[in-house]
């Protein structure tokens, strides 16, 4: 229940505040803050639930912004790739069943690599689908890189400010 309320909060914050032109960097960087809901889900979340949450989140944004499924496709791809990235970044001792994606539990390096990989994949899918072709590769690549940095930094700040600081003992 807490996760769903957090998801509604992320989507509402994005739709009502951040999606406007005031938060766009040089017409190249967009902050897709709603990714925090998807990326910060507990590690033990079943893949089917992850895919459904990605689809519902994406379709909700597509309805608000009339983007024709671009958000949904990128969000579902993100949630499909998330278990692969989590497996790739598995700590030596493995994950505990109660682990969540939390900078205080996993550490800076783990979180930066996790956010960079998944936000870059999401943004690449999003901007390539939005453009619909490879006609302007320089601008598209710049949008992917700047938006990945912008979104990743924002999500790191959210982790530091809003997530609990308790560390687990290993």
PDB file of C-alpha atoms in Angstrom:
ATOM      1  CA  UNK A   1       0.000   0.000   0.000  1.00  0.00           C
ATOM      2  CA  UNK A   2       2.852   2.354   0.914  1.00  0.00           C
ATOM      3  CA  UNK A   3       4.489   1.695  -2.469  1.00  0.00           C
ATOM      4  CA  UNK A   4       1.291   2.592  -4.358  1.00  0.00           C
ATOM      5  CA  UNK A   5       0.895   5.849  -2.428  1.00  0.00           C
ATOM      6  CA  UNK A   6       4.514   6.660  -3.186  1.00  0.00           C
ATOM      7  CA  UNK A   7       3.875   5.898  -6.858  1.00  0.00           C
ATOM      8  CA  UNK A   8       0.896   8.232  -6.953  1.00  0.00           C
ATOM      9  CA  UNK A   9       3.070  10.893  -5.323  1.00  0.00           C
ATOM     10  CA  UNK A  10       5.842  10.526  -7.899  1.00  0.00           C
ATOM     11  CA  UNK A  11       3.405  10.651 -10.811  1.00  0.00           C
ATOM     12  CA  UNK A  12       1.498  13.607  -9.365  1.00  0.00           C
ATOM     13  CA  UNK A  13       4.731  15.506  -8.740  1.00  0.00           C
ATOM     14  CA  UNK A  14       5.859  14.866 -12.309  1.00  0.00           C
ATOM     15  CA  UNK A  15       2.525  15.729 -13.936  1.00  0.00           C
ATOM     16  CA  UNK A  16       1.741  18.800 -11.852  1.00  0.00           C
ATOM     17  CA  UNK A  17       5.167  20.330 -11.381  1.00  0.00           C
ATOM     18  CA  UNK A  18       8.192  18.931 -13.128  1.00  0.00           C
ATOM     19  CA  UNK A  19       6.835  18.191 -16.611  1.00  0.00           C
ATOM     20  CA  UNK A  20       6.528  21.910 -17.397  1.00  0.00           C
ATOM     21  CA  UNK A  21       9.139  23.891 -19.288  1.00  0.00           C
ATOM     22  CA  UNK A  22      10.512  25.431 -16.075  1.00  0.00           C
ATOM     23  CA  UNK A  23      12.445  22.242 -15.273  1.00  0.00           C
ATOM     24  CA  UNK A  24      13.933  21.599 -18.729  1.00  0.00           C
ATOM     25  CA  UNK A  25      17.684  22.159 -19.017  1.00  0.00           C
ATOM     26  CA  UNK A  26      18.650  23.985 -22.223  1.00  0.00           C
ATOM     27  CA  UNK A  27      15.898  22.176 -24.143  1.00  0.00           C
ATOM     28  CA  UNK A  28      18.024  19.009 -23.811  1.00  0.00           C
ATOM     29  CA  UNK A  29      17.461  17.658 -20.306  1.00  0.00           C
ATOM     30  CA  UNK A  30      14.178  16.416 -18.879  1.00  0.00           C
ATOM     31  CA  UNK A  31      13.798  15.113 -15.358  1.00  0.00           C
ATOM     32  CA  UNK A  32      11.673  11.976 -15.389  1.00  0.00           C
ATOM     33  CA  UNK A  33      11.217  11.913 -11.631  1.00  0.00           C
ATOM     34  CA  UNK A  34       8.470   9.292 -11.828  1.00  0.00           C
ATOM     35  CA  UNK A  35      11.212   6.732 -12.508  1.00  0.00           C
ATOM     36  CA  UNK A  36      11.964   6.894  -8.798  1.00  0.00           C
ATOM     37  CA  UNK A  37       8.785   4.956  -8.122  1.00  0.00           C
ATOM     38  CA  UNK A  38       9.809   2.183 -10.503  1.00  0.00           C
ATOM     39  CA  UNK A  39      13.499   2.083  -9.678  1.00  0.00           C
ATOM     40  CA  UNK A  40      13.083   2.170  -5.898  1.00  0.00           C
ATOM     41  CA  UNK A  41      10.664  -0.760  -5.682  1.00  0.00           C
ATOM     42  CA  UNK A  42      11.761  -3.515  -3.289  1.00  0.00           C
ATOM     43  CA  UNK A  43      14.219  -5.948  -4.840  1.00  0.00           C
ATOM     44  CA  UNK A  44      11.970  -8.949  -4.141  1.00  0.00           C
ATOM     45  CA  UNK A  45       9.074  -7.486  -6.162  1.00  0.00           C
ATOM     46  CA  UNK A  46       7.918 -10.184  -8.645  1.00  0.00           C
ATOM     47  CA  UNK A  47       8.692  -9.471 -12.305  1.00  0.00           C
ATOM     48  CA  UNK A  48       5.022  -9.623 -13.302  1.00  0.00           C
ATOM     49  CA  UNK A  49       4.168  -6.951 -10.740  1.00  0.00           C
ATOM     50  CA  UNK A  50       7.094  -4.842 -11.939  1.00  0.00           C
ATOM     51  CA  UNK A  51       5.975  -5.070 -15.566  1.00  0.00           C
ATOM     52  CA  UNK A  52       2.373  -4.222 -14.648  1.00  0.00           C
ATOM     53  CA  UNK A  53       3.468  -1.236 -12.553  1.00  0.00           C
ATOM     54  CA  UNK A  54       5.697  -0.040 -15.384  1.00  0.00           C
ATOM     55  CA  UNK A  55       2.849  -0.334 -17.858  1.00  0.00           C
ATOM     56  CA  UNK A  56       0.287   1.389 -15.624  1.00  0.00           C
ATOM     57  CA  UNK A  57       2.733   4.196 -14.812  1.00  0.00           C
ATOM     58  CA  UNK A  58       3.622   4.676 -18.469  1.00  0.00           C
ATOM     59  CA  UNK A  59       0.034   4.576 -19.712  1.00  0.00           C
ATOM     60  CA  UNK A  60      -0.990   7.075 -17.039  1.00  0.00           C
ATOM     61  CA  UNK A  61       1.661   9.510 -18.263  1.00  0.00           C
ATOM     62  CA  UNK A  62       0.771   8.817 -21.895  1.00  0.00           C
ATOM     63  CA  UNK A  63      -2.835   9.735 -21.129  1.00  0.00           C
ATOM     64  CA  UNK A  64      -1.824  12.980 -19.427  1.00  0.00           C
ATOM     65  CA  UNK A  65       0.651  14.042 -22.115  1.00  0.00           C
ATOM     66  CA  UNK A  66      -0.883  12.409 -25.218  1.00  0.00           C
ATOM     67  CA  UNK A  67       2.400  10.721 -26.105  1.00  0.00           C
ATOM     68  CA  UNK A  68       0.969   7.665 -27.801  1.00  0.00           C
ATOM     69  CA  UNK A  69       2.551   4.938 -25.711  1.00  0.00           C
ATOM     70  CA  UNK A  70       6.128   6.226 -25.587  1.00  0.00           C
ATOM     71  CA  UNK A  71       6.154   6.437 -21.775  1.00  0.00           C
ATOM     72  CA  UNK A  72       4.531   3.002 -21.480  1.00  0.00           C
ATOM     73  CA  UNK A  73       6.992   1.329 -23.824  1.00  0.00           C
ATOM     74  CA  UNK A  74      10.026   2.860 -22.139  1.00  0.00           C
ATOM     75  CA  UNK A  75       8.719   2.093 -18.633  1.00  0.00           C
ATOM     76  CA  UNK A  76       7.941  -1.542 -19.481  1.00  0.00           C
ATOM     77  CA  UNK A  77      11.406  -1.930 -21.017  1.00  0.00           C
ATOM     78  CA  UNK A  78      12.896  -0.410 -17.860  1.00  0.00           C
ATOM     79  CA  UNK A  79      11.042  -2.864 -15.649  1.00  0.00           C
ATOM     80  CA  UNK A  80      11.989  -5.777 -17.915  1.00  0.00           C
ATOM     81  CA  UNK A  81      15.685  -4.855 -17.678  1.00  0.00           C
ATOM     82  CA  UNK A  82      15.668  -4.091 -13.934  1.00  0.00           C
ATOM     83  CA  UNK A  83      16.053  -7.730 -12.742  1.00  0.00           C
ATOM     84  CA  UNK A  84      18.961  -8.212 -15.164  1.00  0.00           C
ATOM     85  CA  UNK A  85      20.729  -5.145 -13.804  1.00  0.00           C
ATOM     86  CA  UNK A  86      20.009  -6.203 -10.214  1.00  0.00           C
ATOM     87  CA  UNK A  87      21.531  -9.614 -10.972  1.00  0.00           C
ATOM     88  CA  UNK A  88      24.537  -7.951 -12.572  1.00  0.00           C
ATOM     89  CA  UNK A  89      25.061  -5.749  -9.497  1.00  0.00           C
ATOM     90  CA  UNK A  90      24.409  -8.443  -6.870  1.00  0.00           C
ATOM     91  CA  UNK A  91      26.731  -7.946  -3.876  1.00  0.00           C
ATOM     92  CA  UNK A  92      29.136 -10.719  -2.919  1.00  0.00           C
ATOM     93  CA  UNK A  93      26.826 -11.809  -0.066  1.00  0.00           C
ATOM     94  CA  UNK A  94      23.705 -11.542  -2.228  1.00  0.00           C
ATOM     95  CA  UNK A  95      20.559  -9.611  -1.463  1.00  0.00           C
ATOM     96  CA  UNK A  96      18.479 -10.174   1.654  1.00  0.00           C
ATOM     97  CA  UNK A  97      14.759 -10.725   1.205  1.00  0.00           C
ATOM     98  CA  UNK A  98      13.941  -7.426   2.908  1.00  0.00           C
ATOM     99  CA  UNK A  99      16.447  -5.397   0.838  1.00  0.00           C
ATOM    100  CA  UNK A 100      15.215  -2.378  -1.006  1.00  0.00           C
ATOM    101  CA  UNK A 101      16.928  -0.121  -3.475  1.00  0.00           C
ATOM    102  CA  UNK A 102      18.313   2.350  -0.978  1.00  0.00           C
ATOM    103  CA  UNK A 103      21.550   4.331  -1.121  1.00  0.00           C
ATOM    104  CA  UNK A 104      22.042   3.869   2.605  1.00  0.00           C
ATOM    105  CA  UNK A 105      21.811   0.080   2.343  1.00  0.00           C
ATOM    106  CA  UNK A 106      23.585  -0.484  -0.953  1.00  0.00           C
ATOM    107  CA  UNK A 107      26.145   2.322  -0.953  1.00  0.00           C
ATOM    108  CA  UNK A 108      27.030   5.159  -3.304  1.00  0.00           C
ATOM    109  CA  UNK A 109      28.830   3.180  -5.992  1.00  0.00           C
ATOM    110  CA  UNK A 110      26.104   0.590  -6.311  1.00  0.00           C
ATOM    111  CA  UNK A 111      23.372   3.250  -6.474  1.00  0.00           C
ATOM    112  CA  UNK A 112      25.172   5.427  -9.033  1.00  0.00           C
ATOM    113  CA  UNK A 113      25.822   2.461 -11.351  1.00  0.00           C
ATOM    114  CA  UNK A 114      22.247   1.181 -10.900  1.00  0.00           C
ATOM    115  CA  UNK A 115      20.677   4.576 -11.644  1.00  0.00           C
ATOM    116  CA  UNK A 116      23.030   5.359 -14.523  1.00  0.00           C
ATOM    117  CA  UNK A 117      22.422   2.044 -16.292  1.00  0.00           C
ATOM    118  CA  UNK A 118      18.667   1.937 -15.948  1.00  0.00           C
ATOM    119  CA  UNK A 119      17.927   5.622 -16.535  1.00  0.00           C
ATOM    120  CA  UNK A 120      20.194   5.622 -19.596  1.00  0.00           C
ATOM    121  CA  UNK A 121      18.350   2.600 -21.010  1.00  0.00           C
ATOM    122  CA  UNK A 122      14.962   4.175 -20.283  1.00  0.00           C
ATOM    123  CA  UNK A 123      15.940   7.516 -21.777  1.00  0.00           C
ATOM    124  CA  UNK A 124      17.478   5.915 -24.871  1.00  0.00           C
ATOM    125  CA  UNK A 125      14.257   4.007 -25.501  1.00  0.00           C
ATOM    126  CA  UNK A 126      12.101   7.041 -24.729  1.00  0.00           C
ATOM    127  CA  UNK A 127      13.918   9.547 -26.940  1.00  0.00           C
ATOM    128  CA  UNK A 128      14.431   7.109 -29.824  1.00  0.00           C
ATOM    129  CA  UNK A 129      10.747   6.187 -29.767  1.00  0.00           C
ATOM    130  CA  UNK A 130       9.739   9.828 -29.426  1.00  0.00           C
ATOM    131  CA  UNK A 131      11.855  10.829 -32.417  1.00  0.00           C
ATOM    132  CA  UNK A 132      10.807   7.816 -34.450  1.00  0.00           C
ATOM    133  CA  UNK A 133      13.993   7.779 -36.534  1.00  0.00           C
ATOM    134  CA  UNK A 134      17.750   8.273 -36.448  1.00  0.00           C
ATOM    135  CA  UNK A 135      17.669  11.537 -38.406  1.00  0.00           C
ATOM    136  CA  UNK A 136      19.191  13.708 -35.672  1.00  0.00           C
ATOM    137  CA  UNK A 137      21.626  11.432 -33.783  1.00  0.00           C
ATOM    138  CA  UNK A 138      23.608  14.259 -32.159  1.00  0.00           C
ATOM    139  CA  UNK A 139      20.609  15.952 -30.559  1.00  0.00           C
ATOM    140  CA  UNK A 140      19.093  12.613 -29.553  1.00  0.00           C
ATOM    141  CA  UNK A 141      22.336  11.484 -27.916  1.00  0.00           C
ATOM    142  CA  UNK A 142      22.643  14.841 -26.133  1.00  0.00           C
ATOM    143  CA  UNK A 143      19.061  14.511 -24.838  1.00  0.00           C
ATOM    144  CA  UNK A 144      19.779  10.989 -23.582  1.00  0.00           C
ATOM    145  CA  UNK A 145      22.999  11.971 -21.804  1.00  0.00           C
ATOM    146  CA  UNK A 146      21.781  15.261 -20.281  1.00  0.00           C
ATOM    147  CA  UNK A 147      18.431  13.778 -19.213  1.00  0.00           C
ATOM    148  CA  UNK A 148      20.146  10.735 -17.694  1.00  0.00           C
ATOM    149  CA  UNK A 149      22.443  12.955 -15.647  1.00  0.00           C
ATOM    150  CA  UNK A 150      19.585  15.265 -14.632  1.00  0.00           C
ATOM    151  CA  UNK A 151      17.214  12.452 -13.651  1.00  0.00           C
ATOM    152  CA  UNK A 152      19.958  10.429 -11.950  1.00  0.00           C
ATOM    153  CA  UNK A 153      21.138  13.372  -9.849  1.00  0.00           C
ATOM    154  CA  UNK A 154      17.573  14.225  -8.866  1.00  0.00           C
ATOM    155  CA  UNK A 155      16.864  10.630  -7.832  1.00  0.00           C
ATOM    156  CA  UNK A 156      20.101  10.516  -5.806  1.00  0.00           C
ATOM    157  CA  UNK A 157      19.009  13.661  -3.962  1.00  0.00           C
ATOM    158  CA  UNK A 158      15.587  12.108  -3.318  1.00  0.00           C
ATOM    159  CA  UNK A 159      17.296   9.012  -1.909  1.00  0.00           C
ATOM    160  CA  UNK A 160      19.431  11.106   0.438  1.00  0.00           C
ATOM    161  CA  UNK A 161      16.607  13.330   1.638  1.00  0.00           C
ATOM    162  CA  UNK A 162      13.572  11.049   1.849  1.00  0.00           C
ATOM    163  CA  UNK A 163      14.827   7.514   2.421  1.00  0.00           C
ATOM    164  CA  UNK A 164      15.734   6.230   5.895  1.00  0.00           C
ATOM    165  CA  UNK A 165      19.387   6.129   6.880  1.00  0.00           C
ATOM    166  CA  UNK A 166      19.386   2.841   8.759  1.00  0.00           C
ATOM    167  CA  UNK A 167      22.084   0.498   7.490  1.00  0.00           C
ATOM    168  CA  UNK A 168      21.874  -3.219   7.571  1.00  0.00           C
ATOM    169  CA  UNK A 169      24.561  -5.358   9.167  1.00  0.00           C
ATOM    170  CA  UNK A 170      26.416  -7.708   6.867  1.00  0.00           C
TER     171      UNK A 170
END
